[in-house]
Short mmCIF file of C-alpha atoms and ligand atoms in Angstrom, two decimals:
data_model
loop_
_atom_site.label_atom_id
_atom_site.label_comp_id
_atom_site.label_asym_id
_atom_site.label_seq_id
_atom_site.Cartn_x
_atom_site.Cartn_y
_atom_site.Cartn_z
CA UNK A 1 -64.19 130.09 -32.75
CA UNK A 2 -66.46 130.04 -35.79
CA UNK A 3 -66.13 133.16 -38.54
CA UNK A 4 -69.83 133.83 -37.29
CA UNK A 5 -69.93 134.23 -33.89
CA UNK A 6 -73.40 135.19 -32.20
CA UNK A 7 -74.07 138.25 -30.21
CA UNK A 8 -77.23 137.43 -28.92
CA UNK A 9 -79.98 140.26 -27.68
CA UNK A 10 -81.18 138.61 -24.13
CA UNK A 11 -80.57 135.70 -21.99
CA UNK A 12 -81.30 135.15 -18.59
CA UNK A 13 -78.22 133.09 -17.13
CA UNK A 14 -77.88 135.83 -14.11
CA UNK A 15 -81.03 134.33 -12.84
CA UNK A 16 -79.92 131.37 -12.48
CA UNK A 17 -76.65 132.41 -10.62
CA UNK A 18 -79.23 135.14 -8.53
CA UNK A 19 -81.32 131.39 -7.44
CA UNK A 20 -78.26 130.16 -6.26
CA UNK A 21 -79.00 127.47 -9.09
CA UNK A 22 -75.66 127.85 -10.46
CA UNK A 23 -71.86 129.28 -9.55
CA UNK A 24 -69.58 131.99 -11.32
CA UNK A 25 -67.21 129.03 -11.06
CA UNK A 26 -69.91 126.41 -12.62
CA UNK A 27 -70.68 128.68 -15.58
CA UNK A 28 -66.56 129.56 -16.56
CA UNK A 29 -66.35 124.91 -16.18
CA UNK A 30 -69.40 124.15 -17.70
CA UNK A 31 -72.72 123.16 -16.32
CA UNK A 32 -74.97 120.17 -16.36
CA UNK A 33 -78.19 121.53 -17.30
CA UNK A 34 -79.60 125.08 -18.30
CA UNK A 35 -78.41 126.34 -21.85
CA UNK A 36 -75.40 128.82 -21.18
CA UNK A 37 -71.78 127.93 -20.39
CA UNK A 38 -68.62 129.17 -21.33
CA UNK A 39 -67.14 125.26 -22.31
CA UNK A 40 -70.64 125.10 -24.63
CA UNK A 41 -70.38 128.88 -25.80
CA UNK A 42 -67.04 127.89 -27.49
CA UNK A 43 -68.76 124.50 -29.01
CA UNK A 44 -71.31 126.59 -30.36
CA UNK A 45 -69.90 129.67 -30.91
CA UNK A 46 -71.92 131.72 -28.85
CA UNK A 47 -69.94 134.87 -28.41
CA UNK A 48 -71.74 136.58 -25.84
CA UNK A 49 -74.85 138.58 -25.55
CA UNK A 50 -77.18 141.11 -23.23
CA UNK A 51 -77.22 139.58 -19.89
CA UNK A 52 -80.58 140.58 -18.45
CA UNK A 53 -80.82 141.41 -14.54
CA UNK A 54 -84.31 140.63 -13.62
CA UNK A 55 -86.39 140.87 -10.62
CA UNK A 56 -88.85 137.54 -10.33
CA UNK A 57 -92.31 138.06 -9.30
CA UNK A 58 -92.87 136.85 -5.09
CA UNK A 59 -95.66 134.56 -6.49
CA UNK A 60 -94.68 132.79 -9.45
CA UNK A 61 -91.46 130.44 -10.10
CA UNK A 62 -91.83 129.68 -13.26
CA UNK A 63 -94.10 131.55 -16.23
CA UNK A 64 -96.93 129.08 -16.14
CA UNK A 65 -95.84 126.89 -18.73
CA UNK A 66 -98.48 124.75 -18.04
CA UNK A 67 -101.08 126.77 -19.18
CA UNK A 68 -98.91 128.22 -21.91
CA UNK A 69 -98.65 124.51 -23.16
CA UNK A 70 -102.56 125.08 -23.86
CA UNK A 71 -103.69 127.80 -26.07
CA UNK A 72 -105.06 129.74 -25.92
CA UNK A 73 -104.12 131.43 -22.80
CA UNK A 74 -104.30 134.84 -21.07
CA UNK A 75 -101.93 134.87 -17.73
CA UNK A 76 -102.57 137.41 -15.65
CA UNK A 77 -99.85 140.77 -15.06
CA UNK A 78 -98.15 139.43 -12.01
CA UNK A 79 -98.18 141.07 -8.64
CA UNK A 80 -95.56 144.27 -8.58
CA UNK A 81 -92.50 144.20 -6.88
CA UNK A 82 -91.43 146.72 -4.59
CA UNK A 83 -88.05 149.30 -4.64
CA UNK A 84 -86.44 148.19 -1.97
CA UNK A 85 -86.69 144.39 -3.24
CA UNK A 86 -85.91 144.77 -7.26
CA UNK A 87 -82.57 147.41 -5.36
CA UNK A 88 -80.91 144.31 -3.21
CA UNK A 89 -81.86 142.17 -6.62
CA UNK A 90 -80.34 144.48 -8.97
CA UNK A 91 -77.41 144.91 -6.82
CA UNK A 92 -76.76 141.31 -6.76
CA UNK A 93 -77.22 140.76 -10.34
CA UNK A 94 -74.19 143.49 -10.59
CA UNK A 95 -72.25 141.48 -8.45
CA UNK A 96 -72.93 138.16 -10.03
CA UNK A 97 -71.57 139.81 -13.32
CA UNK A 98 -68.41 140.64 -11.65
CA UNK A 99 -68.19 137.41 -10.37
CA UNK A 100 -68.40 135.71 -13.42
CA UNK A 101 -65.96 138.11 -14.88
CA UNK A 102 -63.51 137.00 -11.92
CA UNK A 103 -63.69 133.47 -13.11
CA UNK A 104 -62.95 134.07 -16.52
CA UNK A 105 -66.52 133.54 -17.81
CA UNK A 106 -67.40 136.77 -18.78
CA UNK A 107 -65.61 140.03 -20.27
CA UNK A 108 -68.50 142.77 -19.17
CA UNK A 109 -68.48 145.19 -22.12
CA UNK A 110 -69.06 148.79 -22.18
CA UNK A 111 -68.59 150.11 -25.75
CA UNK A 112 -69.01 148.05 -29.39
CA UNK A 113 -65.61 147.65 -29.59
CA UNK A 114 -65.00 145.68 -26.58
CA UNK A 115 -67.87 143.60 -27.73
CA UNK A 116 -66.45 143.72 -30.99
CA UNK A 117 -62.82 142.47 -29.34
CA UNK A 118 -64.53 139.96 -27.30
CA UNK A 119 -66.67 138.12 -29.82
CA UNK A 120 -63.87 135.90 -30.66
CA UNK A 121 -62.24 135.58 -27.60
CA UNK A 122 -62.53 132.38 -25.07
CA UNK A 123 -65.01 134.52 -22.37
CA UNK A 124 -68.85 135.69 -23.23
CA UNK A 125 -68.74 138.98 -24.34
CA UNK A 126 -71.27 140.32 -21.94
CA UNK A 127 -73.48 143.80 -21.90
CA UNK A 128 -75.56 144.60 -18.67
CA UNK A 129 -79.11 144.86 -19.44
CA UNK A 130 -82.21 145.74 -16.64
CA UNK A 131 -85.54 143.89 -17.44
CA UNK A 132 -88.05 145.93 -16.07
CA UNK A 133 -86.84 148.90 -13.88
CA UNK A 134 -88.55 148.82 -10.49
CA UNK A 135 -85.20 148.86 -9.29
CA UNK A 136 -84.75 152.96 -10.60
CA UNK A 137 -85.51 155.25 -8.36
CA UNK A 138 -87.22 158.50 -9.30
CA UNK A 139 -84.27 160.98 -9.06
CA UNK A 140 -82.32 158.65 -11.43
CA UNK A 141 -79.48 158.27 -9.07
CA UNK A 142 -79.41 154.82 -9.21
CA UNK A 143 -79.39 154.48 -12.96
CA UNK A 144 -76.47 157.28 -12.98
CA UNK A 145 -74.77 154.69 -10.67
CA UNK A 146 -75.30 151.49 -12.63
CA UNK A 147 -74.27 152.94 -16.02
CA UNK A 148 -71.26 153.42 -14.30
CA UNK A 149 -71.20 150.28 -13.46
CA UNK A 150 -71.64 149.12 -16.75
CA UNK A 151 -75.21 149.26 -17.67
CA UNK A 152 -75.92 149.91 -20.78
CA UNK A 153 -79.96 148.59 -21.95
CA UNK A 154 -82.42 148.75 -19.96
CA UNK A 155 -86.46 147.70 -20.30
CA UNK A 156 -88.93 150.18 -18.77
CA UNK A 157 -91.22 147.20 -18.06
CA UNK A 158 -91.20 143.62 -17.64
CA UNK A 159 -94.72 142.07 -18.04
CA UNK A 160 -95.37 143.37 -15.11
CA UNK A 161 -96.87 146.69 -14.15
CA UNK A 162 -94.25 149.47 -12.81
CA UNK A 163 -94.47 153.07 -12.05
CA UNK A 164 -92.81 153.28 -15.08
CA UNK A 165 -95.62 151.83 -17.44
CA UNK A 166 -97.66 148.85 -18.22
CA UNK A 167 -96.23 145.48 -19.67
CA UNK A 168 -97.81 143.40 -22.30
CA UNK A 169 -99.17 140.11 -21.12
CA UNK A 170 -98.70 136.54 -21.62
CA UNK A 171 -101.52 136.05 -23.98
CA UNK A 172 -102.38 134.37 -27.26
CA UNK A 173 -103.89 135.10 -29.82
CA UNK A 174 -104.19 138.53 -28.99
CA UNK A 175 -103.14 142.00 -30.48
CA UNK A 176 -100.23 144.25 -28.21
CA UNK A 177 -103.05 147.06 -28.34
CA UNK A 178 -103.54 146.65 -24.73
CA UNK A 179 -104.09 149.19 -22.18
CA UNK A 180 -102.06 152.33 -21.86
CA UNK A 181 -98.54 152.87 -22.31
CA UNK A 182 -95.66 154.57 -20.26
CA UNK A 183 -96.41 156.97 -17.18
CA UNK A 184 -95.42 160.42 -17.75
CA UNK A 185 -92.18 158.97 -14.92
CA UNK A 186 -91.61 156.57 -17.51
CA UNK A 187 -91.42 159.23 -20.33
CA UNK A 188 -89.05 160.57 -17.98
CA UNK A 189 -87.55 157.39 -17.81
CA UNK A 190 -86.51 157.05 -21.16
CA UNK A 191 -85.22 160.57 -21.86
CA UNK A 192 -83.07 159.85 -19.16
CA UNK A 193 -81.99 156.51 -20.90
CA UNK A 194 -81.59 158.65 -24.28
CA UNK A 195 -79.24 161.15 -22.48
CA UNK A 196 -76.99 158.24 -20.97
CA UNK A 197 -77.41 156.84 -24.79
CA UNK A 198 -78.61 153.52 -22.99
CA UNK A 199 -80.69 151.17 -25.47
CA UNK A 200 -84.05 151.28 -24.23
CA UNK A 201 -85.54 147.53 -25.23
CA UNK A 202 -89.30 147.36 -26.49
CA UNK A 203 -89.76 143.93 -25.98
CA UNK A 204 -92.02 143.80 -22.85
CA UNK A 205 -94.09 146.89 -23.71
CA UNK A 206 -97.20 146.74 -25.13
CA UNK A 207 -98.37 148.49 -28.71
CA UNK A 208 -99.00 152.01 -26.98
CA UNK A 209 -95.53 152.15 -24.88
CA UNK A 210 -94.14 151.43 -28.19
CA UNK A 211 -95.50 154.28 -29.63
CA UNK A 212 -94.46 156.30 -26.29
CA UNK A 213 -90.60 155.23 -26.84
CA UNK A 214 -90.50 156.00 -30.65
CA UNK A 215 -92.17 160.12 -29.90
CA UNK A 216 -89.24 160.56 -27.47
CA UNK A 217 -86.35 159.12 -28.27
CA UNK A 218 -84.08 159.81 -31.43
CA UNK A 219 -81.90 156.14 -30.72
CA UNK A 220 -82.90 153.12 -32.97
CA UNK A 221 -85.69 151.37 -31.83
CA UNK A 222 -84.69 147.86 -30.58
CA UNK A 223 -86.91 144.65 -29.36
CA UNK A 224 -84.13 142.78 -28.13
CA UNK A 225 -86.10 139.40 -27.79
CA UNK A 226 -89.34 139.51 -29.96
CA UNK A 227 -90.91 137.84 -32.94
CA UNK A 228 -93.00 138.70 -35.60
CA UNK A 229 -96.81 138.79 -35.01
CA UNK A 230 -98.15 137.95 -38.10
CA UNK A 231 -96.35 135.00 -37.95
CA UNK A 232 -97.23 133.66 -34.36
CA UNK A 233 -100.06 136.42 -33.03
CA UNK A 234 -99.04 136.38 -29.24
CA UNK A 235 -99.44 139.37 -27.45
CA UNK A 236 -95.47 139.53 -27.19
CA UNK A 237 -94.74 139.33 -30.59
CA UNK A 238 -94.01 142.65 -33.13
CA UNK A 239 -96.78 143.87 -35.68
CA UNK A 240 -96.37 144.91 -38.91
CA UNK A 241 -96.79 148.33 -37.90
CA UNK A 242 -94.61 148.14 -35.07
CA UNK A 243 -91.75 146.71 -37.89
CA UNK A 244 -92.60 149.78 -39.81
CA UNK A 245 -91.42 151.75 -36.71
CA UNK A 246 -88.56 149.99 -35.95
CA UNK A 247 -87.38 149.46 -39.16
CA UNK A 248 -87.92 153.72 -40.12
CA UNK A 249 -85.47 154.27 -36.76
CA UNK A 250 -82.81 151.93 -38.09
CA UNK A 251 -83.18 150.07 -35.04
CA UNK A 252 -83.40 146.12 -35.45
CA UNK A 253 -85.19 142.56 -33.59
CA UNK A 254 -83.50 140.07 -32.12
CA UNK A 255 -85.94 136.67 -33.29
CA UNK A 256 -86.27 134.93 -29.68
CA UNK A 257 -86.10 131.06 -29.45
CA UNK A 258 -89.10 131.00 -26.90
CA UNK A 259 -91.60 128.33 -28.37
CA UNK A 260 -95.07 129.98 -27.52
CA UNK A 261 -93.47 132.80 -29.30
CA UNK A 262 -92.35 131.19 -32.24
CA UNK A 263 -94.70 128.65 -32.87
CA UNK A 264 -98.27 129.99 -35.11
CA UNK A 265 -100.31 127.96 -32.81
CA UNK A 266 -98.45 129.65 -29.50
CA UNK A 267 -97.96 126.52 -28.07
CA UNK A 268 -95.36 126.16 -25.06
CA UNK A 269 -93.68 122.77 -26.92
CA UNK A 270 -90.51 122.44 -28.05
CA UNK A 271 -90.79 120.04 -30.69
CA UNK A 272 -91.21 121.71 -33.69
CA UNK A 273 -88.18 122.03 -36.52
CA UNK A 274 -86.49 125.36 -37.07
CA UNK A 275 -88.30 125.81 -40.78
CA UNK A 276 -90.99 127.77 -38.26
CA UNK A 277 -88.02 130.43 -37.28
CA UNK A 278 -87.21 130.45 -40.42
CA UNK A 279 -90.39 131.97 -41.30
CA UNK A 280 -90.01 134.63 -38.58
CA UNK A 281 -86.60 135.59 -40.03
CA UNK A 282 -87.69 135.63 -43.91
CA UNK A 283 -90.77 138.03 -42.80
CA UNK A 284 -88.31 139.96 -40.40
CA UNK A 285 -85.85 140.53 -43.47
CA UNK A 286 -88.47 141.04 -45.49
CA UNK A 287 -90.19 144.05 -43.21
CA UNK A 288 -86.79 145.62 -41.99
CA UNK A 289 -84.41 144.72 -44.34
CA UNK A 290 -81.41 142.35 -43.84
CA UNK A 291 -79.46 144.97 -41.35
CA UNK A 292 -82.12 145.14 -38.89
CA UNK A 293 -82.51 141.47 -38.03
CA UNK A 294 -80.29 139.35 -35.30
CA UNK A 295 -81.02 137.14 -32.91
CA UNK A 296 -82.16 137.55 -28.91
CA UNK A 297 -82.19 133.52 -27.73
CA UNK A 298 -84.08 134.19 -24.43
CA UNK A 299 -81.39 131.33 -23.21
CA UNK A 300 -81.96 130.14 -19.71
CA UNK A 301 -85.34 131.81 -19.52
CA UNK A 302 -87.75 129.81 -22.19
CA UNK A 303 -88.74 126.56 -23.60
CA UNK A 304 -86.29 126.76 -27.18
CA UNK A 305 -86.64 124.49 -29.98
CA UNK A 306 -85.09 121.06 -29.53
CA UNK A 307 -82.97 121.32 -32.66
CA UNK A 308 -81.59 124.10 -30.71
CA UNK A 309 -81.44 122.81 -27.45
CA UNK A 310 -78.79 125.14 -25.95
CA UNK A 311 -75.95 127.36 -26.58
CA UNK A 312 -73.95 124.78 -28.34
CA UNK A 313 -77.02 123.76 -30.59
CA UNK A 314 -76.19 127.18 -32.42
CA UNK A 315 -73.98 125.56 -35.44
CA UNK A 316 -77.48 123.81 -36.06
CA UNK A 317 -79.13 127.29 -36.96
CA UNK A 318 -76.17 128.65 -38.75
CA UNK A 319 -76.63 125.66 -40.64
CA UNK A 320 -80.56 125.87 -41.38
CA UNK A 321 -79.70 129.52 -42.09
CA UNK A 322 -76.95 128.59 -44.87
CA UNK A 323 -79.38 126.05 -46.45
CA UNK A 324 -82.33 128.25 -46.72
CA UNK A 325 -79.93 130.69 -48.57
CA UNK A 326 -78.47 132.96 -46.48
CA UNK A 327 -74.85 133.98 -47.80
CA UNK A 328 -71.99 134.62 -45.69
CA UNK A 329 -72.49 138.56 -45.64
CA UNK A 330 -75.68 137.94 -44.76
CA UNK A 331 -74.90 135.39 -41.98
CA UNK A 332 -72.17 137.77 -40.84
CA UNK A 333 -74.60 140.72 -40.03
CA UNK A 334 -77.34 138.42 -38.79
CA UNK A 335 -75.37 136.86 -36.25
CA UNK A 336 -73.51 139.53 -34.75
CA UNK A 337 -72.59 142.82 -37.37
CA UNK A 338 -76.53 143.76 -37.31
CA UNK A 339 -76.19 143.92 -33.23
CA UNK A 340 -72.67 145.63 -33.20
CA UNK A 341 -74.06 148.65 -35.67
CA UNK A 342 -77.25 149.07 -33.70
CA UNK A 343 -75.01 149.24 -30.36
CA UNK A 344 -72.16 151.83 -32.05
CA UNK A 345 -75.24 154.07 -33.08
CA UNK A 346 -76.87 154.11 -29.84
CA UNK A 347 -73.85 154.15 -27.63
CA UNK A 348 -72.63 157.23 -29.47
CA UNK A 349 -69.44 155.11 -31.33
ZN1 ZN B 1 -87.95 138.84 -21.54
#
């Protein structure tokens, strides 16, 4: 395994296992298609990451990358999905982690230093993350339960209205100043989240539940898969302002390899070099300083740069990284020691 191993912010390889797409067994023996397995993790040196459990919308299979090949573009918020369907979902998800951890994909991680342990090792390091919580009931009992289960991040809100709040759409150009911002249940939410010292992720909510997370909770503010607006001005992507925020919490962004979120012209298309990220990172640096800046791939749930590709396309970054500059400190902290001191101040470590 490489010295610089990345723990990556969000990737959506449960989905794929929750589609029946792919096997526990198929992920830990490599897979032909989709960008995470454990043969290509070790190629690339992807040490592991936040695997996301999330709850598809009934109507739509994929997020209209047609139209998001076409800017610009507005997608409408998605139908909601009921309790009692994101509950069975969730629950799965939980058992899909085990599984993977029974076939020696996976080591599911509940403190920094396991992740810490496990970056280097032959299985993913892997933390259990919620995107969007229509699966949490309103008595918290079911978040109680999952944290004990492991969960330890957790997204109020896909894009996707909950009870919880409002999520930012899919749209481009366009400020995240849209609509309100967290119920007062999702206020709740979150000071529950802050007690159990769970990361609470920004990157689905728009400008004003941004604002609602930063009054409540003391934890470093974190957009685990998010880009920088003034770069690419999609609705998904961070402000200046927002930075400001995350940066005065000591929190930190993981830069997302999602094309329509990279690219300036929003553009669903993969072929574009990585001198464009590159730009996301030197303004990301720039606005929170260089330990406040990893990575959050969005593998297995976007259209990501061809001279990425997948998980074993990583050397291919650490290389653009090393000659635009960056150092081995800074490499170190970008690719994992930013994400392990954000985790061992919000876990309590
Ligand atoms: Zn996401």
């Amino acid at each position: 395994m490489t010295r610089f191993p990345f723990f990556d912010g969000h990737n959506d390889l449960l989905l794929r296992l929750l589609r029946g797409k792919v096997t526990a067994q198929g992920v830990a023996s490599g897979l032909p298609d989709g960008h995470i397995d454990k043969p290509r993790a070790q190629r690339g040196g992807f040490g592991g990451g936040m695997f996301a459990i999330f709850v598809p919308s009934p109507s739509d299979n994929s997020l209209s990358h047609d139209e998001m090949r076409h800017p610009p573009y507005d997608i409408p918020l998605p139908a909601p999905v009921s309790e009692e369907e994101a509950v069975g979902w969730t629950e799965r998800g939980f058992a899909a982690l085990d599984d993977l951890e029974s076939a020696g994909a996976i080591r599911l991680c509940r403190t920094a230093a396991e992740v810490e342990a496990a970056l280097p090792a032959e299985e993913m390091a892997a933390v259990a993350h919620i995107e969007g919580a229509e699966a949490i009931d309103r008595d918290f009992e079911r978040l109680h339960a999952w944290h004990a289960r492991g969960l330890r991040s957790l997204g109020p809100v896909w894009s996707r209205d909950t009870v919880w709040g409002h999520g930012v759409p899919f749209r481009y150009p366009s400020d995240p100043d849209i609509g309100p911002g967290l119920t007062e249940a999702g206020k709740a939410l979150v000071r529950e989240c802050s007690r159990l010292k769970i990361v609470v992720d920004l990157s689905h909510l728009n400008a004003k539940g941004v604002e609602d997370v930063a009054a409540i909770t003391d934890a470093p503010l974190v957009a685990t898969h998010s880009n920088a607006w003034s770069i690419c001005p999609h609705a998904r992507n961070l402000t200046d302002r927002q930075l400001d925020m995350i940066r005065d919490s000591d929190g930190m962004v993981g830069i997302n390899f999602a094309s329509a979120f990279l690219r300036p012209d929003g553009c669903m298309d993969a072929e574009f070099g990585l001198d464009i990220l590159l730009r996301h990172f030197d303004h990301l640096v720039e606005r929170l300083g260089e330990d406040r800046v990893g990575f959050g791939s969005d593998f297995d749930g976007a259209l990501v740069p061809d001279p990425i590709t997948d998980c074993a396309g990583l050397p291919n970054l650490t290389e653009a990284l090393q000659s635009h500059g960056v150092d081995d400190g800074l490499l170190a902290k970008i690719t994992h020691g930013n994400w392990l001191r954000v985790l061992r101040l919000t876990w309590g470590e």
